[in-house]
mmCIF file of C-alpha atoms in Angstrom:
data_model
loop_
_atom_site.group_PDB
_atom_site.id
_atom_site.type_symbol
_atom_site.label_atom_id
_atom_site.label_comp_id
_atom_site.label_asym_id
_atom_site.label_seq_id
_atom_site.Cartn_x
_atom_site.Cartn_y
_atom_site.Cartn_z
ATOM 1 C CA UNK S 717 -94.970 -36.423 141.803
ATOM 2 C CA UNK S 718 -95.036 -33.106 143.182
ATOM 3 C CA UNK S 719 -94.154 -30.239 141.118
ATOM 4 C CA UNK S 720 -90.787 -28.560 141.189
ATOM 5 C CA UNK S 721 -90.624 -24.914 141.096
ATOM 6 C CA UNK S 722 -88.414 -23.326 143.810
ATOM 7 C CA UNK S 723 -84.883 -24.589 144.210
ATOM 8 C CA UNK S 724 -82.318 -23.751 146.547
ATOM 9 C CA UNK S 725 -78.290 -23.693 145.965
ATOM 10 C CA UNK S 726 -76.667 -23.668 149.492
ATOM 11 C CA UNK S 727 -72.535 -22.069 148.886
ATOM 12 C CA UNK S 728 -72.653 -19.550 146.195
ATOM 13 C CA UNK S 729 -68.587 -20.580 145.747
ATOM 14 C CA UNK S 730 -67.042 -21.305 142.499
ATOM 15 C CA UNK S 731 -69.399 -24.148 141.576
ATOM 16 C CA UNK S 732 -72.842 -22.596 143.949
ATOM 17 C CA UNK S 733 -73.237 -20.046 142.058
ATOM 18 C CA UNK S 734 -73.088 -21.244 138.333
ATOM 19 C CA UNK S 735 -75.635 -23.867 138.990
ATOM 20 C CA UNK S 736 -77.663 -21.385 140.512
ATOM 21 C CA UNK S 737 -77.758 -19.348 137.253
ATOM 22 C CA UNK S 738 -78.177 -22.666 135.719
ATOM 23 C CA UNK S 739 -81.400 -23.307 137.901
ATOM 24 C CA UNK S 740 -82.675 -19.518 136.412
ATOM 25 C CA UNK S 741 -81.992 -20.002 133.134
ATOM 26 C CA UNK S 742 -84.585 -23.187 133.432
ATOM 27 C CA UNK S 743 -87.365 -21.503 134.658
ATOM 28 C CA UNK S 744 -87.182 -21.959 138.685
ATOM 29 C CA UNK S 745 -87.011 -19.322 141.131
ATOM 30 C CA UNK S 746 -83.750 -19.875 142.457
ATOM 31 C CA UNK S 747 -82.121 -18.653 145.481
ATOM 32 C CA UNK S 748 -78.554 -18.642 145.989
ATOM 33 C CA UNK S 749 -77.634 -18.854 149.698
ATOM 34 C CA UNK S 750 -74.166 -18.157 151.661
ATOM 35 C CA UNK S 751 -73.639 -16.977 155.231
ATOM 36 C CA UNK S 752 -70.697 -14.923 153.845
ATOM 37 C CA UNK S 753 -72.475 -11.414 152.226
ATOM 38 C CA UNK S 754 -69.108 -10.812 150.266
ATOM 39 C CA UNK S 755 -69.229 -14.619 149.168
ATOM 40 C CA UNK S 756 -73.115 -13.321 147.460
ATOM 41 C CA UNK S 757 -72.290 -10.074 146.083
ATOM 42 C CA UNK S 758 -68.762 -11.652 144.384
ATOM 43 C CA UNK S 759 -70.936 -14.337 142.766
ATOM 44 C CA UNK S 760 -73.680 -11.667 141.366
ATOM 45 C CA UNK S 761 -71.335 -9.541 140.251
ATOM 46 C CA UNK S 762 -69.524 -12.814 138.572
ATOM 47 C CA UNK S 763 -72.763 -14.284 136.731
ATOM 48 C CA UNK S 764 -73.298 -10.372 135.129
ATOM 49 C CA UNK S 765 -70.414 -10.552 133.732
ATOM 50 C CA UNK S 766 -70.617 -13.756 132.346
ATOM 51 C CA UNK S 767 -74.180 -13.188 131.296
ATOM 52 C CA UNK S 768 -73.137 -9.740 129.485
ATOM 53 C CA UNK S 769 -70.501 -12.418 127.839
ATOM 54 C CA UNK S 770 -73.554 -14.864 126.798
ATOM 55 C CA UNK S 771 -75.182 -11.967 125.113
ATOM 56 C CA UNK S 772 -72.324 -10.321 123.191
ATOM 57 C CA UNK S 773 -71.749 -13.638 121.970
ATOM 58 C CA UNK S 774 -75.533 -13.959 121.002
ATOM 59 C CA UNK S 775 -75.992 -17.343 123.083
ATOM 60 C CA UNK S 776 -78.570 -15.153 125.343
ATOM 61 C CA UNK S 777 -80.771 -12.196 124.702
ATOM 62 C CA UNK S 778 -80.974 -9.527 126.733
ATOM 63 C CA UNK S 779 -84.470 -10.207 127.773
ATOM 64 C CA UNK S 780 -83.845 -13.769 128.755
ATOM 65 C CA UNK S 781 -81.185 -12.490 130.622
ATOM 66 C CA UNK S 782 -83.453 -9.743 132.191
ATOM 67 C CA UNK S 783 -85.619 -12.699 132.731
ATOM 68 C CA UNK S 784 -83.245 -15.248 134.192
ATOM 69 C CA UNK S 785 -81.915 -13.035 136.869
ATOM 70 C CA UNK S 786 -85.473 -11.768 137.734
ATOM 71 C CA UNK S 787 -85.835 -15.387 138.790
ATOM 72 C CA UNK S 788 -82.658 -15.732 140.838
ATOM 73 C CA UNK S 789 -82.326 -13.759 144.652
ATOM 74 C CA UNK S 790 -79.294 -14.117 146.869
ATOM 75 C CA UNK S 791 -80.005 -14.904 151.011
ATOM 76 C CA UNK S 792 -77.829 -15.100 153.964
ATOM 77 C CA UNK S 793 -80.238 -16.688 156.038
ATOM 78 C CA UNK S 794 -80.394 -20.392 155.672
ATOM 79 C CA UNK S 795 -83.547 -20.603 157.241
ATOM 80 C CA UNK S 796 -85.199 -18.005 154.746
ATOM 81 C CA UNK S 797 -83.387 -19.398 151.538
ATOM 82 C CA UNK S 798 -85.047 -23.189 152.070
ATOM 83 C CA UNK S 799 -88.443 -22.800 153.905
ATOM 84 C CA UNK S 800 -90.176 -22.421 150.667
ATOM 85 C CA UNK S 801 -87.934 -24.802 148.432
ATOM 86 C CA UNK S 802 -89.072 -27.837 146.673
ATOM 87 C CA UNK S 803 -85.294 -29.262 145.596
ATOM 88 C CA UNK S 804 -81.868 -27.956 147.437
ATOM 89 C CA UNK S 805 -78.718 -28.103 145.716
ATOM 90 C CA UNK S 806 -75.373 -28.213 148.358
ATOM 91 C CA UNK S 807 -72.355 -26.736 147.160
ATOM 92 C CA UNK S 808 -70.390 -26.408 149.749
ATOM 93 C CA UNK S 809 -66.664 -27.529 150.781
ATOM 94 C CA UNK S 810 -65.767 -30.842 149.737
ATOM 95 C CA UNK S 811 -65.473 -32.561 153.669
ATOM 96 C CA UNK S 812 -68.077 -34.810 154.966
ATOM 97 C CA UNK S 813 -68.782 -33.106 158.342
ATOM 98 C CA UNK S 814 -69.568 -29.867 157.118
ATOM 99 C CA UNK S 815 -71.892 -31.642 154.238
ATOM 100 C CA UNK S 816 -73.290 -33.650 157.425
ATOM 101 C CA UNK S 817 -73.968 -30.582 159.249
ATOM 102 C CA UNK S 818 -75.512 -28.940 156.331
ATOM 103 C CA UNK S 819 -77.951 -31.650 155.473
ATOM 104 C CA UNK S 820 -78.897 -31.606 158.813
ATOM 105 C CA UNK S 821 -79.932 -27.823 158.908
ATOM 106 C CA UNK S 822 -81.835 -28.876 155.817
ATOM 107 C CA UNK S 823 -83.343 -31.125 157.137
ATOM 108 C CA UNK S 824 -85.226 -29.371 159.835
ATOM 109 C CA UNK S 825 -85.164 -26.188 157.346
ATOM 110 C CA UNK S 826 -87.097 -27.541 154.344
ATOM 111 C CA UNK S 827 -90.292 -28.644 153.883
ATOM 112 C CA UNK S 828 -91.204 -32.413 154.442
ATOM 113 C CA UNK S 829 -91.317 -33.054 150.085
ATOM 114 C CA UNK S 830 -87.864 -31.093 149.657
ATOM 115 C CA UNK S 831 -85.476 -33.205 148.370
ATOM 116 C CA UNK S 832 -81.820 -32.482 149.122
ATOM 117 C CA UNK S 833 -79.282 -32.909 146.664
ATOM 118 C CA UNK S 834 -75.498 -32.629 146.876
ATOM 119 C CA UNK S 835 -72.769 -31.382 144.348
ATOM 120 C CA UNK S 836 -70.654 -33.384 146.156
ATOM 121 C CA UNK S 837 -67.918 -34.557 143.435
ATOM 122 C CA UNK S 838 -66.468 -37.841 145.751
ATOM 123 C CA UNK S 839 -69.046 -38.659 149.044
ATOM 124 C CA UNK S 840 -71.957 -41.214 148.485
ATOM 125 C CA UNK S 841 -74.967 -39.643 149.321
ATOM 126 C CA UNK S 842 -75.655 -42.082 151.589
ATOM 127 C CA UNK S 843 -73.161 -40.976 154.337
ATOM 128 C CA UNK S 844 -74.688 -37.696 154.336
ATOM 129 C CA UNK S 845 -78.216 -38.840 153.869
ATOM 130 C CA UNK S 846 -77.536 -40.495 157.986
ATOM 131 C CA UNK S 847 -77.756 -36.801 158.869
ATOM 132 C CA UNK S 848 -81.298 -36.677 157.977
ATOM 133 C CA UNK S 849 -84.562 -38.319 158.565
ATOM 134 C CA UNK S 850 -85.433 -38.397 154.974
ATOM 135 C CA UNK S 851 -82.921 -40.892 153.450
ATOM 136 C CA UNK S 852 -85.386 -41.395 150.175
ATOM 137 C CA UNK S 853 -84.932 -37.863 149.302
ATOM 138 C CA UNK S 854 -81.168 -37.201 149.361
ATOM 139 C CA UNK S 855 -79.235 -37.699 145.732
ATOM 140 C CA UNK S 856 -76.046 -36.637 144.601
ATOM 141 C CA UNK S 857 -76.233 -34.407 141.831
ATOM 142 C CA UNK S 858 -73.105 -33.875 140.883
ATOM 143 C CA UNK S 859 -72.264 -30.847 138.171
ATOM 144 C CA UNK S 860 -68.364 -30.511 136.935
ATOM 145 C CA UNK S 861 -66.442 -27.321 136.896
ATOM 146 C CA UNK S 862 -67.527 -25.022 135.473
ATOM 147 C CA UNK S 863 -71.712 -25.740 135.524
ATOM 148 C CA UNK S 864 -72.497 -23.321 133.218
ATOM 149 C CA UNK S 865 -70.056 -24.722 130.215
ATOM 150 C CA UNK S 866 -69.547 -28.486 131.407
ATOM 151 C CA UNK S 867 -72.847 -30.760 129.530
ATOM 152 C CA UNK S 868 -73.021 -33.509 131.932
ATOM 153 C CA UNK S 869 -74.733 -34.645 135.065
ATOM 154 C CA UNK S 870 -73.832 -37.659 137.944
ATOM 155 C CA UNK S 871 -76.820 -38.071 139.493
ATOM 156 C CA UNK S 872 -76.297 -41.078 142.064
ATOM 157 C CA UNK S 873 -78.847 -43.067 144.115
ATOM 158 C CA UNK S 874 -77.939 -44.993 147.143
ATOM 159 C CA UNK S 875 -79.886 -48.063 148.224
ATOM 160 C CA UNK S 876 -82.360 -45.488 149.919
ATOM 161 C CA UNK S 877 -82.936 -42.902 147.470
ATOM 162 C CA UNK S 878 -86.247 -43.783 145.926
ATOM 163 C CA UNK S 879 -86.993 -43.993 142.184
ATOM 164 C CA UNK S 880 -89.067 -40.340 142.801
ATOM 165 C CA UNK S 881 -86.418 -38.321 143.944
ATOM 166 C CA UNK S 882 -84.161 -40.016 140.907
ATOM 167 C CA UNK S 883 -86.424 -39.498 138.332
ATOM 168 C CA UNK S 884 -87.312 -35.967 139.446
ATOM 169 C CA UNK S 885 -83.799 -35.252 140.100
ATOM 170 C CA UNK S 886 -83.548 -35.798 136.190
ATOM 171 C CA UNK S 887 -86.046 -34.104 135.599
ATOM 172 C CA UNK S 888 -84.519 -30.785 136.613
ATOM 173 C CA UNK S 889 -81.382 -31.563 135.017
ATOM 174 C CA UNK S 890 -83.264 -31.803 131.997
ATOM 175 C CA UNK S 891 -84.687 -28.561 132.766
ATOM 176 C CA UNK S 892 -81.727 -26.886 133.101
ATOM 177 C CA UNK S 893 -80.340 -28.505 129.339
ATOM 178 C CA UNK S 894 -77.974 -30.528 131.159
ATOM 179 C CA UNK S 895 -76.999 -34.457 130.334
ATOM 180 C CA UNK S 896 -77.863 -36.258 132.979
ATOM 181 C CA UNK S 897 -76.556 -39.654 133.584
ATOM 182 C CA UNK S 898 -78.303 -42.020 136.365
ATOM 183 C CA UNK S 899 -76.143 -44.205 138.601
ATOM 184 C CA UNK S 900 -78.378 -47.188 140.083
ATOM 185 C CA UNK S 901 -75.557 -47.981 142.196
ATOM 186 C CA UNK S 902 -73.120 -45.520 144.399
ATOM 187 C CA UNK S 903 -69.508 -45.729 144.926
ATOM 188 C CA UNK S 904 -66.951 -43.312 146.139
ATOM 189 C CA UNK S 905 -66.031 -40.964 143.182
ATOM 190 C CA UNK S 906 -68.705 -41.864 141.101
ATOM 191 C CA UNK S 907 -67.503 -42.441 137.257
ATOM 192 C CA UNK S 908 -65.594 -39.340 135.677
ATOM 193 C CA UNK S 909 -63.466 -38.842 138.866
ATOM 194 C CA UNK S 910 -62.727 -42.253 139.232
ATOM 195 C CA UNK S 911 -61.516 -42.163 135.738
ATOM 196 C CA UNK S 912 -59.896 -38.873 136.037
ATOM 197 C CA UNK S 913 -58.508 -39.704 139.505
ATOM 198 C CA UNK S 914 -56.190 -42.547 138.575
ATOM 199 C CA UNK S 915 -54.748 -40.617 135.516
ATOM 200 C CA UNK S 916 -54.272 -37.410 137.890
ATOM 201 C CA UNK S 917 -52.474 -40.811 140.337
ATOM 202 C CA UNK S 918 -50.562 -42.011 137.301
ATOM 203 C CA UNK S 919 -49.225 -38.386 136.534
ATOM 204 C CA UNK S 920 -48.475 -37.373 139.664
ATOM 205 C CA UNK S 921 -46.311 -40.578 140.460
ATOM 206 C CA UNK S 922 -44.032 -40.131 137.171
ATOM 207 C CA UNK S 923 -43.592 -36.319 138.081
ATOM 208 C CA UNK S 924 -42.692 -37.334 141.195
ATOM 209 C CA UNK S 925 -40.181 -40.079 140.514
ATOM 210 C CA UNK S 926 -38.629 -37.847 137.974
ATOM 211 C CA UNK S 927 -39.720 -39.586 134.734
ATOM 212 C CA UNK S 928 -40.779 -36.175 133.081
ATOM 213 C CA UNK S 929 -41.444 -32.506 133.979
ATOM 214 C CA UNK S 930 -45.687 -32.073 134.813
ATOM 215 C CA UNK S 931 -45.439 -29.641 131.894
ATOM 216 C CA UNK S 932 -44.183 -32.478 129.593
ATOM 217 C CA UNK S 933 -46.512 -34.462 131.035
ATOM 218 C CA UNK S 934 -49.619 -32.467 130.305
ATOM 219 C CA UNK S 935 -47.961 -31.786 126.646
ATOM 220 C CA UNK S 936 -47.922 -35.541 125.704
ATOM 221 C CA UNK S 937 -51.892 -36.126 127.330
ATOM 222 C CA UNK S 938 -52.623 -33.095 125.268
ATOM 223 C CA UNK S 939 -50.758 -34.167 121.581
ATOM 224 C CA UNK S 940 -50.766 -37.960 122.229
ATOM 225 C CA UNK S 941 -53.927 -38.305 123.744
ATOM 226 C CA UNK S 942 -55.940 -35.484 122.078
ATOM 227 C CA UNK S 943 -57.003 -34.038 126.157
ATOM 228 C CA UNK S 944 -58.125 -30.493 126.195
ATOM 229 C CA UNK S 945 -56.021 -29.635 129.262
ATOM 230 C CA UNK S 946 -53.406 -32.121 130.687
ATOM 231 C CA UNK S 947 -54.253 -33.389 134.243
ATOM 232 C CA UNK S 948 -51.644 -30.838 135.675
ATOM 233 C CA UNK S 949 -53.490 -28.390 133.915
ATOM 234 C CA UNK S 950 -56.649 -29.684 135.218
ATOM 235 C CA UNK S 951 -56.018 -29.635 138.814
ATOM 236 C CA UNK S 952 -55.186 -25.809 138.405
ATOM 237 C CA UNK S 953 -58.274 -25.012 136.651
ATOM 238 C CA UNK S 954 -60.209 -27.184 139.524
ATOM 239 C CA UNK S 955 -58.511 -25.953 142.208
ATOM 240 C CA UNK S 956 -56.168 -28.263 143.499
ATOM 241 C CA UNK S 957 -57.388 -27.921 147.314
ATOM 242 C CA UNK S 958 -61.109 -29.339 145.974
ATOM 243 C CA UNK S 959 -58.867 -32.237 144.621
ATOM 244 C CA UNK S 960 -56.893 -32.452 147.684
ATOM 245 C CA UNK S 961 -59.802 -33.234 149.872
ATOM 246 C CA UNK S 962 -61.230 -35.417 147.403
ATOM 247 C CA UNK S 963 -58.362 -37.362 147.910
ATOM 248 C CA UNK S 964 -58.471 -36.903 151.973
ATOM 249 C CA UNK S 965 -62.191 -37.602 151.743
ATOM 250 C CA UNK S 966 -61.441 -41.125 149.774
ATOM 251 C CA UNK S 967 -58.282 -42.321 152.211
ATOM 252 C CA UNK S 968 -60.920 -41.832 155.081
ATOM 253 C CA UNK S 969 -63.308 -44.202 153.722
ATOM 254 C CA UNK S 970 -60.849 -46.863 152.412
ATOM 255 C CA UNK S 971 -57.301 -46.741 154.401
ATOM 256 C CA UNK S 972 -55.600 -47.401 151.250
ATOM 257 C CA UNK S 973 -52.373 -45.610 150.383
ATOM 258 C CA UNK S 974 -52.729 -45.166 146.862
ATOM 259 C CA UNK S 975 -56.205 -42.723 147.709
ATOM 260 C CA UNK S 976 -53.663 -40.327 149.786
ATOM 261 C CA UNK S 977 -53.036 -37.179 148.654
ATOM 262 C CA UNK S 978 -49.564 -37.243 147.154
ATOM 263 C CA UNK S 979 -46.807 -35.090 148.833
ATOM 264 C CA UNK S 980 -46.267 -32.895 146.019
ATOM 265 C CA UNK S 981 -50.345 -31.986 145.936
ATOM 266 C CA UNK S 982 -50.497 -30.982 149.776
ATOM 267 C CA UNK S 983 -47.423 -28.988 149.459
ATOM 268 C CA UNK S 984 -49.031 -26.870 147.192
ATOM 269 C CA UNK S 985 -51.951 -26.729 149.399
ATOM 270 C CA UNK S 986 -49.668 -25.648 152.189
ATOM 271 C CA UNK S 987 -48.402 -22.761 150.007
ATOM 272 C CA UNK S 988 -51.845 -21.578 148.942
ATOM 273 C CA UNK S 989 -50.257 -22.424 145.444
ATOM 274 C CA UNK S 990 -54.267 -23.852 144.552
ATOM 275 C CA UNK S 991 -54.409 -23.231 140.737
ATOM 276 C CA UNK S 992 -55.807 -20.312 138.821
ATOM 277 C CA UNK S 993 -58.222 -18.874 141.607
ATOM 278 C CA UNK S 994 -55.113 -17.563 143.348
ATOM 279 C CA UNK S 995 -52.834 -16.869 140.323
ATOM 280 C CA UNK S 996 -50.655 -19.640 141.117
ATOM 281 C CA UNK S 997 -50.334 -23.547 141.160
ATOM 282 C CA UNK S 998 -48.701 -25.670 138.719
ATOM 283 C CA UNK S 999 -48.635 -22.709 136.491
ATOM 284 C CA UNK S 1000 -48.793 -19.137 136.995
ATOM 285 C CA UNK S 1001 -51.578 -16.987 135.788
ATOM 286 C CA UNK S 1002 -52.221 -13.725 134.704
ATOM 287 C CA UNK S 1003 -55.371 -11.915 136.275
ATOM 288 C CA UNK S 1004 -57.830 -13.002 133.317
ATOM 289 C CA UNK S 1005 -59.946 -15.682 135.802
ATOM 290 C CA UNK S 1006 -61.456 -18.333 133.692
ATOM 291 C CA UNK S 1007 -63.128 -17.937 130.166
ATOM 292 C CA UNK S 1008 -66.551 -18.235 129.957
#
């Protein structure tokens, strides 16, 4: 196996640019890459702050932090950010045709033993992987929100993905002190979401038909369930647009009602109500962003 020691993260968005720092932290030289220049310097200027967190907290010295972010550049230029890169992370938005067109610019971007990987939290790899001409090297690898707290891992193979780019997909995980667990076999969703997506379906529908209040809802998954965060809670702290075309993503695949998104979630998407990045969703927040 070829050595792994440069790794791209393509959208340096809410989830891009954690498992960038992620990638630094391990050891690789890691370049962040976004088109939008804002998009970059918002993400630096995030991962100082939560790095100056890590080390007032003494989870980080100051020299591994010196060190981490000596390893870790920022690039507009898609072409520049993967020409050198051994493994690519995509973190873009959640809808198939822009991952298709991404993985395609990869494709012709990165060299021949790159193997492209997407964060994708829903989409087989192997729908994206038809964008390419190197099937056996596209993986999912998929990190949950956010990358730098969350300890886990989906890394998925379709029937093309070869045992290589699985095992060295695990490999970096690893690297980055991350649990990874290994899917032989894909499916839509993978295992946490699917899990997660028909309580969020089960919540949603007794809101909706009037059977208790969401915030009642959350309280009793929180005191009767022992959750962290009820699912209400949940979709606000995810962003409940990244759910939303989860959900959009899933109904195109299998024309079943139950995977549309329910009326009351694309209302909220309509009112750019989308959960603590914007203040307001479920709940309303105060301008504190999420701990770290």
């Amino acid at each position: 196996m070829s050595t792994i020691e440069r790794i791209c993260v393509v959208g340096a968005g809410q989830m891009g640019h954690q498992i960038g720092m992620l990638c630094a932290l391990g050891g690789y030289e890691t370049i962040i890459q976004d088109v939008n220049e804002s998009a970059l310097e918002k993400a630096e200027a995030s991962l100082q702050t939560i790095m100056n967190k890590w080390v007032l907290k003494n989870k980080l010295s100051e020299d591994e932090k010196a060190a981490a972010f000596s390893r870790l550049s920022f690039q507009t230029s898609l072409e520049k950010a993967v020409k050198q890169a051994d493994f690519v992370i995509e973190a873009v938005v959640e809808k198939l045709d822009v991952k298709r067109e991404v993985f395609q610019k990869l494709d012709e971007l990165a060299p021949s033993h790159a193997i492209l990987a997407s964060n994708s939290s829903t989409i087989v790899n192997s729908l994206i992987a038809e964008a390419t001409t190197r099937p056996d090297k596209v993986v999912n690898m998929h990190f949950f929100f956010p990358p730098l707290v969350m300890d886990c891992v989906e890394v998925v193979k379709s029937e093309q993905t070869s045992d290589e780019t699985a095992a060295k997909t695990m490999e970096v995980s690893k690297n980055i002190n991350r649990t990874a667990v290994l899917l032989q076999k894909e499916i839509s969703g993978f295992i946490a979401n699917r899990i997660l997506g028909a309580l969020q379906r089960e919540a949603v529908y007794l809101y909706e038909n009037g059977y208790a209040s969401f915030e009642d809802i959350d309280t009793i998954c929180r005191k009767a369930l022992n959750h962290p965060i009820g699912p209400f809670e949940l979709m606000d702290l995810s962003g409940i647009d990244v759910g939303y075309f989860v959900m959009e993503q899933r109904y195109a695949e299998t024309n079943d009602p139950l995977d549309k998104p329910a009326a009351c979630i694309e209302e909220k998407v309509k009112a750019g109500e989308l959960g603590r990045k914007t203040g307001k969703g479920w709940y309303e927040y105060k301008k504190e962003g999420v701990k770290n």
